[in-house]
Short mmCIF file of C-alpha atoms in Angstrom, two decimals:
data_model
loop_
_atom_site.label_atom_id
_atom_site.label_comp_id
_atom_site.label_asym_id
_atom_site.label_seq_id
_atom_site.Cartn_x
_atom_site.Cartn_y
_atom_site.Cartn_z
CA MET A 24 -16.89 22.21 -24.01
CA SER A 25 -18.18 19.09 -25.75
CA THR A 26 -17.73 15.69 -24.10
CA PRO A 27 -14.96 13.67 -25.79
CA SER A 28 -16.13 10.77 -27.91
CA TYR A 29 -13.68 7.97 -27.32
CA PRO A 30 -13.53 5.10 -29.80
CA SER A 31 -13.36 1.54 -28.51
CA ALA A 32 -9.98 0.00 -27.81
CA ALA A 33 -10.63 -2.62 -30.49
CA ASP A 34 -11.33 0.03 -33.13
CA VAL A 35 -8.17 1.96 -32.27
CA LEU A 36 -5.99 -1.15 -32.10
CA ALA A 37 -7.09 -2.08 -35.60
CA THR A 38 -5.61 1.15 -36.97
CA VAL A 39 -2.17 0.90 -35.34
CA PRO A 40 0.66 -0.89 -37.18
CA LYS A 41 2.21 -3.75 -35.21
CA GLN A 42 5.54 -3.97 -37.07
CA LEU A 43 8.89 -2.21 -36.76
CA TYR A 44 9.19 1.17 -38.47
CA ILE A 45 12.57 1.38 -40.22
CA ALA A 46 13.66 3.59 -43.13
CA GLY A 47 10.10 4.75 -43.70
CA SER A 48 8.63 1.25 -44.03
CA TRP A 49 6.83 -1.19 -41.75
CA SER A 50 8.53 -4.58 -41.45
CA ASP A 51 8.52 -7.71 -39.33
CA ALA A 52 11.23 -8.43 -36.79
CA ALA A 53 14.00 -10.82 -37.75
CA GLY A 54 12.60 -14.33 -37.67
CA GLY A 55 9.05 -12.99 -37.43
CA ARG A 56 9.17 -12.95 -33.63
CA THR A 57 6.39 -11.09 -31.79
CA MET A 58 5.61 -10.11 -28.19
CA PRO A 59 2.26 -9.61 -26.41
CA VAL A 60 0.86 -6.28 -25.23
CA ASP A 61 -1.32 -6.76 -22.15
CA ASP A 62 -4.29 -4.82 -20.82
CA PRO A 63 -3.40 -4.11 -17.15
CA ALA A 64 -7.10 -3.72 -16.30
CA THR A 65 -7.89 -7.32 -17.26
CA GLY A 66 -4.59 -9.14 -17.71
CA GLU A 67 -5.70 -10.16 -21.18
CA VAL A 68 -3.55 -9.80 -24.30
CA LEU A 69 -4.56 -6.85 -26.48
CA CYS A 70 -2.44 -7.77 -29.48
CA GLU A 71 1.01 -8.90 -30.60
CA VAL A 72 3.69 -6.54 -31.94
CA ALA A 73 7.06 -7.16 -33.55
CA ASP A 74 9.78 -8.21 -31.11
CA ALA A 75 13.05 -6.91 -32.51
CA ALA A 76 16.35 -8.75 -32.44
CA PRO A 77 19.77 -7.07 -32.26
CA ALA A 78 20.00 -7.20 -36.07
CA ASP A 79 16.82 -5.10 -36.29
CA GLY A 80 18.37 -2.49 -34.04
CA GLN A 81 21.42 -2.33 -36.30
CA ARG A 82 19.18 -2.02 -39.33
CA ALA A 83 17.33 0.89 -37.71
CA LEU A 84 20.56 2.65 -36.79
CA ALA A 85 21.89 2.20 -40.34
CA ALA A 86 18.74 3.87 -41.65
CA ALA A 87 19.24 6.77 -39.25
CA GLU A 88 22.88 7.14 -40.32
CA ASP A 89 21.94 7.11 -43.99
CA ALA A 90 19.39 9.89 -43.42
CA GLN A 91 21.49 12.06 -41.11
CA GLU A 92 23.43 14.24 -43.56
CA LYS A 93 20.44 15.18 -45.67
CA TRP A 94 18.24 15.76 -42.65
CA ALA A 95 20.82 18.00 -40.99
CA ALA A 96 20.88 20.11 -44.17
CA THR A 97 17.08 20.44 -44.24
CA ALA A 98 15.88 24.00 -43.72
CA PRO A 99 14.93 24.77 -40.10
CA ARG A 100 11.55 26.07 -41.29
CA ALA A 101 10.84 22.75 -43.01
CA ARG A 102 11.65 20.85 -39.81
CA SER A 103 9.50 23.31 -37.88
CA GLU A 104 6.48 22.81 -40.11
CA ILE A 105 6.67 19.03 -39.88
CA LEU A 106 6.49 19.32 -36.11
CA ARG A 107 3.64 21.78 -36.34
CA ARG A 108 1.65 19.45 -38.60
CA ALA A 109 2.31 16.56 -36.22
CA TYR A 110 1.07 18.70 -33.33
CA GLU A 111 -2.17 19.37 -35.17
CA LEU A 112 -2.65 15.71 -36.05
CA ILE A 113 -2.20 14.64 -32.43
CA MET A 114 -4.75 17.20 -31.30
CA GLU A 115 -7.21 16.07 -33.98
CA ARG A 116 -6.82 12.46 -32.84
CA ALA A 117 -6.53 13.06 -29.11
CA ASP A 118 -9.57 10.91 -28.29
CA ALA A 119 -8.27 7.94 -30.26
CA LEU A 120 -4.77 8.29 -28.81
CA ALA A 121 -6.27 8.48 -25.33
CA ALA A 122 -8.18 5.26 -25.90
CA LEU A 123 -4.96 3.62 -27.09
CA MET A 124 -2.99 4.72 -24.03
CA THR A 125 -5.75 3.62 -21.69
CA ALA A 126 -5.81 0.19 -23.32
CA GLU A 127 -2.08 -0.48 -23.07
CA MET A 128 -1.18 1.46 -19.92
CA GLY A 129 -4.37 1.65 -17.86
CA LYS A 130 -4.73 5.34 -17.03
CA PRO A 131 -8.29 6.78 -17.09
CA LEU A 132 -9.46 8.18 -20.41
CA ALA A 133 -9.66 11.76 -19.18
CA GLU A 134 -6.09 11.61 -17.93
CA ALA A 135 -4.92 9.92 -21.13
CA ARG A 136 -6.53 12.67 -23.17
CA GLY A 137 -4.69 15.20 -21.04
CA GLU A 138 -1.46 13.40 -21.86
CA ALA A 139 -2.24 13.59 -25.57
CA ALA A 140 -2.53 17.38 -25.31
CA TYR A 141 0.63 17.54 -23.19
CA ALA A 142 2.49 15.37 -25.69
CA ALA A 143 1.36 17.48 -28.63
CA GLU A 144 2.60 20.63 -26.92
CA PHE A 145 6.20 19.39 -27.07
CA PHE A 146 5.91 19.28 -30.85
CA ARG A 147 4.44 22.78 -30.95
CA TRP A 148 7.10 24.12 -28.59
CA PHE A 149 10.02 22.64 -30.52
CA SER A 150 8.51 23.63 -33.85
CA GLU A 151 9.09 27.18 -32.61
CA GLU A 152 12.59 26.44 -31.33
CA ALA A 153 13.72 24.86 -34.61
CA VAL A 154 13.98 28.27 -36.27
CA ARG A 155 15.79 29.89 -33.33
CA ILE A 156 19.06 27.94 -33.33
CA GLU A 157 21.69 30.66 -33.14
CA GLY A 158 25.46 30.95 -33.34
CA GLY A 159 27.75 33.92 -32.88
CA TYR A 160 30.54 36.15 -34.15
CA ALA A 161 33.17 37.84 -32.00
CA THR A 162 36.56 39.49 -32.00
CA LEU A 163 38.93 37.43 -29.88
CA PRO A 164 40.91 39.16 -27.12
CA ASP A 165 44.11 39.40 -29.20
CA GLY A 166 42.27 41.58 -31.72
CA ARG A 167 43.78 39.72 -34.67
CA ASN A 168 41.35 36.81 -34.83
CA ARG A 169 37.65 36.40 -35.25
CA MET A 170 35.48 33.62 -33.91
CA LEU A 171 32.53 32.10 -35.72
CA LEU A 172 30.34 29.98 -33.48
CA MET A 173 27.79 27.63 -35.00
CA ARG A 174 25.43 24.97 -33.70
CA ARG A 175 25.26 21.57 -35.40
CA PRO A 176 23.14 18.46 -34.71
CA VAL A 177 24.94 15.82 -32.65
CA GLY A 178 23.99 13.09 -35.12
CA PRO A 179 22.07 9.82 -34.85
CA CYS A 180 20.36 9.45 -31.47
CA LEU A 181 18.99 6.55 -29.48
CA LEU A 182 15.85 7.45 -27.55
CA VAL A 183 14.64 5.06 -24.84
CA THR A 184 11.24 5.84 -23.33
CA PRO A 185 9.28 4.48 -20.33
CA TRP A 186 5.80 3.01 -20.09
CA ASN A 187 4.17 5.50 -17.71
CA PHE A 188 3.72 8.38 -20.19
CA PRO A 189 4.04 6.48 -23.47
CA LEU A 190 3.09 9.34 -25.80
CA ALA A 191 4.50 12.36 -23.98
CA MET A 192 7.91 10.84 -23.29
CA GLY A 193 8.19 10.10 -27.00
CA THR A 194 7.36 13.63 -28.12
CA ARG A 195 9.56 15.17 -25.41
CA LYS A 196 12.57 13.44 -26.98
CA ILE A 197 11.57 13.31 -30.65
CA GLY A 198 10.55 16.98 -30.79
CA PRO A 199 13.96 18.52 -29.99
CA ALA A 200 15.80 15.87 -32.04
CA ILE A 201 13.76 16.75 -35.13
CA ALA A 202 14.11 20.48 -34.47
CA ALA A 203 17.89 20.19 -34.10
CA GLY A 204 18.32 18.10 -37.28
CA CYS A 205 19.08 14.74 -35.67
CA THR A 206 17.94 11.34 -36.89
CA MET A 207 16.96 8.76 -34.32
CA VAL A 208 16.10 5.25 -33.24
CA LEU A 209 13.25 5.10 -30.72
CA LYS A 210 12.95 2.10 -28.40
CA PRO A 211 9.71 2.31 -26.41
CA ALA A 212 8.97 0.27 -23.29
CA PRO A 213 7.73 -3.25 -24.09
CA GLN A 214 4.59 -2.71 -21.96
CA THR A 215 3.43 0.26 -24.08
CA PRO A 216 4.73 0.07 -27.65
CA LEU A 217 1.46 0.99 -29.37
CA SER A 218 1.53 4.72 -28.62
CA SER A 219 5.01 4.99 -30.17
CA LEU A 220 3.96 3.08 -33.27
CA ALA A 221 0.94 5.36 -33.66
CA LEU A 222 3.22 8.37 -33.23
CA ALA A 223 5.55 7.12 -35.98
CA GLY A 224 2.56 6.94 -38.31
CA ILE A 225 1.53 10.49 -37.43
CA LEU A 226 5.01 11.86 -38.10
CA ALA A 227 5.18 10.06 -41.44
CA GLU A 228 1.83 11.58 -42.34
CA ALA A 229 3.17 15.00 -41.29
CA GLY A 230 5.97 14.65 -43.84
CA LEU A 231 8.94 13.39 -41.81
CA PRO A 232 11.38 11.86 -44.33
CA ALA A 233 12.17 8.15 -44.27
CA GLY A 234 14.95 7.18 -41.89
CA VAL A 235 14.73 10.24 -39.65
CA LEU A 236 12.67 8.35 -37.09
CA ASN A 237 12.94 4.59 -36.71
CA VAL A 238 10.94 2.67 -34.09
CA VAL A 239 12.15 -0.64 -32.70
CA THR A 240 9.86 -2.50 -30.29
CA THR A 241 11.49 -5.30 -28.35
CA SER A 242 11.29 -7.41 -25.21
CA ARG A 243 15.07 -7.85 -25.31
CA ALA A 244 16.19 -4.31 -24.53
CA GLY A 245 19.64 -5.22 -23.25
CA GLU A 246 20.49 -7.31 -26.30
CA VAL A 247 19.28 -4.65 -28.72
CA VAL A 248 20.49 -1.48 -26.98
CA GLU A 249 24.00 -2.34 -25.78
CA PRO A 250 25.55 -3.01 -29.22
CA LEU A 251 24.07 0.25 -30.50
CA LEU A 252 25.73 2.21 -27.69
CA THR A 253 29.10 0.48 -27.86
CA GLY A 254 29.35 0.36 -31.65
CA GLY A 255 30.52 3.95 -32.12
CA HIS A 256 27.71 5.12 -34.42
CA VAL A 257 25.13 6.43 -31.93
CA ARG A 258 26.19 9.91 -30.90
CA LYS A 259 23.52 10.65 -28.33
CA LEU A 260 21.43 8.65 -25.83
CA SER A 261 18.32 10.12 -24.24
CA PHE A 262 16.86 7.83 -21.59
CA THR A 263 13.94 8.10 -19.19
CA GLY A 264 13.60 5.34 -16.63
CA SER A 265 14.98 3.99 -13.38
CA THR A 266 18.27 5.07 -11.85
CA GLU A 267 19.40 1.44 -11.78
CA VAL A 268 19.01 1.03 -15.55
CA GLY A 269 20.44 4.51 -16.09
CA ARG A 270 23.68 3.51 -14.37
CA THR A 271 23.98 0.47 -16.65
CA LEU A 272 23.42 2.57 -19.76
CA LEU A 273 25.98 5.16 -18.65
CA ALA A 274 28.55 2.38 -18.39
CA GLN A 275 27.63 1.14 -21.86
CA CYS A 276 28.01 4.67 -23.24
CA ALA A 277 31.52 5.07 -21.87
CA PRO A 278 33.54 3.08 -24.46
CA ALA A 279 32.29 5.19 -27.37
CA VAL A 280 31.90 8.36 -25.24
CA VAL A 281 28.24 8.70 -26.20
CA ARG A 282 26.65 11.96 -25.14
CA THR A 283 23.83 11.32 -22.66
CA SER A 284 20.81 12.95 -21.10
CA MET A 285 19.00 10.97 -18.45
CA GLU A 286 15.79 11.53 -16.56
CA LEU A 287 15.96 8.96 -13.80
CA GLY A 288 14.20 8.10 -10.57
CA GLY A 289 12.79 10.39 -7.92
CA ASN A 290 11.95 10.40 -4.23
CA ALA A 291 10.04 13.66 -4.07
CA PRO A 292 9.48 15.33 -0.70
CA PHE A 293 6.15 17.11 -0.20
CA ILE A 294 6.56 19.65 2.60
CA VAL A 295 3.58 21.33 4.27
CA PHE A 296 4.47 24.10 6.72
CA GLU A 297 2.24 25.26 9.56
CA ASP A 298 1.15 28.40 7.70
CA ALA A 299 0.17 26.59 4.47
CA ASP A 300 -3.27 26.97 3.01
CA LEU A 301 -4.51 23.42 3.65
CA ASP A 302 -7.06 23.53 0.84
CA THR A 303 -4.23 24.33 -1.57
CA ALA A 304 -1.92 21.77 0.03
CA VAL A 305 -4.45 18.93 -0.17
CA GLU A 306 -5.30 19.81 -3.77
CA GLY A 307 -1.59 19.88 -4.57
CA ALA A 308 -1.13 16.53 -2.85
CA MET A 309 -3.88 14.97 -4.94
CA THR A 310 -2.13 16.14 -8.10
CA ALA A 311 1.41 15.31 -7.03
CA LYS A 312 0.46 11.89 -5.67
CA MET A 313 -2.40 10.65 -7.83
CA ARG A 314 -1.40 11.80 -11.30
CA ASN A 315 -1.01 8.61 -13.32
CA MET A 316 -1.98 6.48 -10.27
CA GLY A 317 1.26 7.60 -8.63
CA GLU A 318 3.30 5.99 -11.39
CA ALA A 319 5.40 9.05 -12.13
CA CYS A 320 8.97 10.01 -11.30
CA THR A 321 7.58 13.37 -10.14
CA ALA A 322 5.08 11.73 -7.76
CA ALA A 323 5.20 12.94 -4.16
CA ASN A 324 6.82 10.08 -2.27
CA ARG A 325 7.49 11.41 1.23
CA PHE A 326 4.91 13.72 2.85
CA PHE A 327 6.44 15.88 5.59
CA VAL A 328 3.71 17.82 7.38
CA HIS A 329 4.19 20.20 10.30
CA SER A 330 2.96 18.54 13.48
CA SER A 331 0.48 21.35 14.16
CA VAL A 332 -1.50 20.59 10.98
CA ALA A 333 -0.55 16.97 10.26
CA ALA A 334 -3.70 15.34 11.63
CA GLU A 335 -6.03 17.66 9.72
CA PHE A 336 -4.02 17.36 6.51
CA ALA A 337 -3.93 13.56 6.68
CA ASP A 338 -7.64 13.35 7.43
CA ARG A 339 -8.54 15.61 4.51
CA LEU A 340 -6.21 13.75 2.16
CA ALA A 341 -7.60 10.38 3.22
CA ARG A 342 -11.18 11.53 2.60
CA ARG A 343 -10.26 12.82 -0.86
CA MET A 344 -8.28 9.74 -1.85
CA GLY A 345 -10.83 7.35 -0.41
CA ALA A 346 -13.57 8.94 -2.52
CA LEU A 347 -11.78 8.29 -5.82
CA ASP A 348 -13.43 5.84 -8.23
CA VAL A 349 -11.10 2.91 -8.95
CA GLY A 350 -11.62 0.72 -12.00
CA PRO A 351 -10.77 0.12 -15.65
CA GLY A 352 -9.62 3.38 -17.22
CA SER A 353 -12.09 3.00 -20.07
CA ARG A 354 -15.10 3.03 -17.74
CA PRO A 355 -16.85 6.44 -17.50
CA GLY A 356 -16.11 8.29 -14.29
CA VAL A 357 -13.11 6.22 -13.25
CA GLU A 358 -10.36 8.33 -11.65
CA VAL A 359 -7.80 5.65 -10.74
CA GLY A 360 -6.89 2.90 -13.17
CA PRO A 361 -4.76 -0.22 -12.64
CA LEU A 362 -1.04 -0.26 -12.04
CA ILE A 363 1.03 -1.30 -15.02
CA ASP A 364 1.53 -4.98 -14.11
CA ARG A 365 1.55 -7.55 -11.33
CA ALA A 366 5.17 -6.84 -10.44
CA GLY A 367 4.39 -3.15 -9.95
CA ARG A 368 1.44 -3.94 -7.71
CA THR A 369 3.42 -6.49 -5.69
CA LYS A 370 6.08 -3.86 -5.03
CA VAL A 371 3.45 -1.45 -3.66
CA GLU A 372 1.88 -4.19 -1.52
CA GLU A 373 5.25 -5.05 0.01
CA LEU A 374 6.14 -1.41 0.74
CA VAL A 375 2.82 -0.81 2.51
CA ALA A 376 3.15 -4.05 4.50
CA ASP A 377 6.64 -3.06 5.61
CA ALA A 378 5.46 0.39 6.75
CA VAL A 379 2.55 -1.12 8.70
CA ALA A 380 4.86 -3.66 10.33
CA ARG A 381 6.96 -0.72 11.53
CA GLY A 382 3.97 0.98 13.16
CA ALA A 383 2.23 2.96 10.41
CA GLU A 384 -1.54 3.42 10.62
CA VAL A 385 -3.68 2.94 7.51
CA LEU A 386 -6.25 5.75 7.23
CA VAL A 387 -7.67 4.53 3.93
CA GLY A 388 -6.87 1.77 1.44
CA GLY A 389 -4.00 -0.54 2.15
CA SER A 390 -5.46 -3.83 0.91
CA THR A 391 -5.43 -5.41 -2.53
CA PRO A 392 -8.86 -6.00 -4.08
CA GLU A 393 -9.83 -9.39 -5.43
CA GLY A 394 -10.48 -9.97 -9.10
CA PRO A 395 -8.64 -9.48 -12.39
CA GLY A 396 -6.35 -6.62 -13.23
CA CYS A 397 -3.56 -4.85 -11.38
CA PHE A 398 -5.60 -2.54 -9.16
CA TYR A 399 -4.46 -1.06 -5.85
CA PRO A 400 -6.58 1.36 -3.83
CA PRO A 401 -5.51 4.93 -2.99
CA THR A 402 -3.83 4.63 0.39
CA VAL A 403 -2.87 7.09 3.14
CA LEU A 404 -0.51 6.06 5.94
CA THR A 405 0.29 8.07 9.06
CA GLY A 406 2.82 7.49 11.80
CA VAL A 407 5.25 6.23 9.20
CA SER A 408 8.67 5.27 10.55
CA PRO A 409 11.61 6.96 8.81
CA ALA A 410 13.14 3.48 8.60
CA SER A 411 10.32 2.22 6.38
CA ARG A 412 11.41 1.00 2.95
CA LEU A 413 9.02 3.35 1.17
CA MET A 414 11.03 6.29 2.52
CA GLU A 415 13.99 5.30 0.37
CA THR A 416 12.24 3.65 -2.59
CA GLU A 417 10.19 5.08 -5.43
CA ILE A 418 6.71 3.83 -4.55
CA PHE A 419 5.26 4.17 -8.06
CA GLY A 420 1.75 3.66 -6.77
CA PRO A 421 -1.16 5.51 -5.10
CA VAL A 422 0.31 5.53 -1.58
CA ALA A 423 0.85 8.68 0.50
CA ALA A 424 3.14 8.20 3.51
CA VAL A 425 2.80 11.01 6.05
CA LEU A 426 5.48 11.97 8.56
CA THR A 427 5.60 14.99 10.88
CA PHE A 428 8.23 17.66 11.56
CA ASP A 429 8.62 20.75 13.73
CA ASP A 430 11.66 22.58 12.42
CA GLU A 431 12.54 23.97 8.99
CA ASP A 432 16.19 22.98 9.12
CA GLU A 433 15.20 19.49 10.22
CA VAL A 434 12.76 18.91 7.36
CA VAL A 435 15.09 20.31 4.70
CA ALA A 436 17.91 18.06 5.89
CA THR A 437 15.60 15.04 5.89
CA ALA A 438 14.21 15.90 2.47
CA ASN A 439 17.75 16.11 1.09
CA SER A 440 18.91 12.85 2.69
CA THR A 441 18.42 10.76 -0.43
CA GLU A 442 20.45 9.86 -3.50
CA TRP A 443 17.71 11.32 -5.70
CA GLY A 444 16.98 14.94 -6.49
CA LEU A 445 14.32 15.32 -9.16
CA VAL A 446 11.53 17.43 -7.67
CA GLY A 447 10.28 18.74 -4.35
CA TYR A 448 7.00 20.36 -3.31
CA VAL A 449 6.72 23.18 -0.78
CA PHE A 450 3.53 24.63 0.68
CA THR A 451 3.75 27.83 2.70
CA GLN A 452 2.37 31.37 2.58
CA ASP A 453 5.63 32.89 3.84
CA LEU A 454 7.41 34.48 0.87
CA ASN A 455 10.85 34.44 2.47
CA ARG A 456 10.48 30.81 3.47
CA SER A 457 9.25 29.95 -0.04
CA LEU A 458 12.45 31.21 -1.63
CA ARG A 459 14.72 29.98 1.16
CA VAL A 460 13.47 26.40 1.14
CA SER A 461 13.23 26.28 -2.66
CA GLU A 462 16.89 27.24 -2.87
CA ARG A 463 17.97 24.77 -0.17
CA LEU A 464 16.23 21.69 -1.57
CA GLU A 465 18.64 19.53 -3.58
CA VAL A 466 16.34 19.04 -6.55
CA GLY A 467 16.11 20.15 -10.16
CA MET A 468 12.51 21.39 -9.88
CA VAL A 469 10.28 22.78 -7.13
CA GLY A 470 6.50 22.93 -7.04
CA LEU A 471 5.76 25.96 -4.85
CA ASN A 472 2.14 25.77 -3.65
CA THR A 473 1.39 23.52 -6.62
CA GLY A 474 1.51 19.79 -7.24
CA LEU A 475 2.28 20.06 -10.95
CA VAL A 476 5.70 21.00 -12.34
CA SER A 477 5.66 19.43 -15.81
CA ASN A 478 5.39 21.95 -18.65
CA PRO A 479 6.90 21.80 -22.15
CA ALA A 480 8.10 25.40 -21.78
CA ALA A 481 10.13 24.57 -18.64
CA PRO A 482 13.41 22.64 -18.29
CA PHE A 483 12.62 19.21 -16.82
CA GLY A 484 15.31 17.23 -15.00
CA GLY A 485 17.05 16.54 -11.73
CA VAL A 486 20.32 16.51 -9.83
CA LYS A 487 22.30 13.83 -8.02
CA GLN A 488 21.16 10.36 -9.14
CA SER A 489 17.96 11.68 -10.68
CA GLY A 490 19.73 12.33 -13.94
CA LEU A 491 21.77 14.44 -16.31
CA GLY A 492 20.66 17.22 -18.63
CA ARG A 493 17.26 18.80 -19.16
CA GLU A 494 14.28 18.18 -21.43
CA GLY A 495 11.83 20.86 -22.54
CA GLY A 496 12.13 24.61 -22.26
CA ARG A 497 14.60 26.80 -24.10
CA VAL A 498 17.45 24.47 -23.14
CA GLY A 499 15.79 21.25 -24.30
CA ILE A 500 17.12 21.54 -27.83
CA ASP A 501 20.67 22.11 -26.54
CA GLU A 502 20.92 18.43 -25.63
CA PHE A 503 20.80 17.60 -29.37
CA LEU A 504 23.21 20.28 -30.59
CA GLU A 505 26.98 20.64 -30.59
CA TYR A 506 29.02 23.84 -30.72
CA LYS A 507 31.47 24.28 -33.56
CA TYR A 508 34.04 27.09 -33.38
CA VAL A 509 35.79 28.45 -36.46
CA ALA A 510 38.92 30.64 -36.00
CA MET A 511 39.52 33.33 -38.64
CA PRO A 512 42.63 35.56 -38.65
CA VAL A 513 41.89 39.00 -40.11
#
C-alpha cells in the first residue's frame, strides 16, 4: 500500500468555502459576521467562516422546505447514485479531507484518514438502502378491507453534529436523510465547521439538487436552533452531542412535537474478567480509550479489571500508552494529537487531580506539558476511588481509570449504576459469560473482546440518557421515514 500524500493545511484551507451554503449557493451571514476556526495544536486562528444569525437559519429552512416536495418525488435510484458518487469523491480526496480534519480538530493524519474512509462508507451504505424502502399489502382481519402500507420521508430535518468526528457524524446523518428523500439544514459544531463545508461542496459536485442540503455555521447555536425547532416547520431533529444539551433540545422540540433521534453522552464500562486474553484486552483498551485521543462518546471511561489480573493489565496498558508519540497531528508518526480546546483540557486536568486527591496512583502521564496547544499526555490511574468525579463524568480525554472487582454480579451492577447506557466492553473467553454479561449490561452496544463497535452496517445508539433512536445499519433510514396506511374496502 502506498504512503498517503497529505497536502498542507494551508493548501486545503484555500479550497474550502467559508460562507453559508443555502439553496445551492454560497453566501455571507447576515451582517457579514464571521467567527474564527482555531488550530488546537497551536492555538492560532486557521481562518474565519460565516457566523450565521437566526435569520440565516430561517433562510436555510425555507430553502429546505421549498425543495422537499420535489426531492421526495425523486426516484430512489437517482438518490442512490448521488450518494454513491459522493462516496467515491470522498475516497478520492481522503488525504485532503484528512489534512482538513487534522487542522481544525487535531487528530493525527492517519486517524483522520481513517475517519474519511469511515465517513464515506455511510454514503455507500445508504446508497444501497435508498432503493430498498418497502411498504406492504395485507388483508385485514375482517376480510372485507385491504391495507396498503407505504413509507414516506418525514420532511425537512435539522441535523446538529459534534466536533469530535466532524466528517463522519455529518455523513451518518446526511446519508439516510438523502436516501429517504428528506431535505435538511446541517448545523456543524463551531470548532469544526470546515469539514461540513467541504462535504457540502462534494455533495453539490455529486449532483445533489439545490436546497436539499443547507449548511449553517454559527457560534450562536441556541439563538439559531431554537426558533427552527419551535416554529413548526422542522419535522425531524437528529442530534449528536452531550446529554445536557440533548435535554434542552428535547424540551425545545416538544411544542411542535418534532420527531427526534439523539446520540448523547456515554460512560462506557470496560470489563476484563480473570480468564480474558490480556493481549487482546490491552489491545482493545488502546482502541476503546485512545481512539480520537479519548474524545469519543464510545470511549472506555471506567476500567473494571478482575483483581487477579489487574496489576498486570494496568502495567501493560501504562507501557503501551506511555510509548505513544504526542504532538501536532500533522507531524509524521504522531499518535496522539491535542484535545479540542483549553476548556476540554482543563476538564481532564481537574478530573485527574480529583482522582489523585482521593488516593489514585498515576502509573503514566498525569501532568500537563508546557508550551502551546491543548495537549494532555496518555494517563493511566490505578487505585481509583469509586467516589472520584471521573467515575460519573465523561472524561473525553486520554485517561484510563482502573478499578478492581472480584464478582460478576458486583461488576455488572456497578457498570449499570449510571444514567448513561451507550456502550460497554467485555473481555472473557467464557462463551456463556460473554452472552450473559452482554445481555445484562444496560447499554445499546457491546464490544465483546474488541474495543471497536462503530460500523456503518450496525445500528449505533444507546439506552437511558445516552439517547433515542439508532443511526446506521438497516434501521438507520427508519429514523427519516414515516409509515402511511391506506384502508381499502373490497
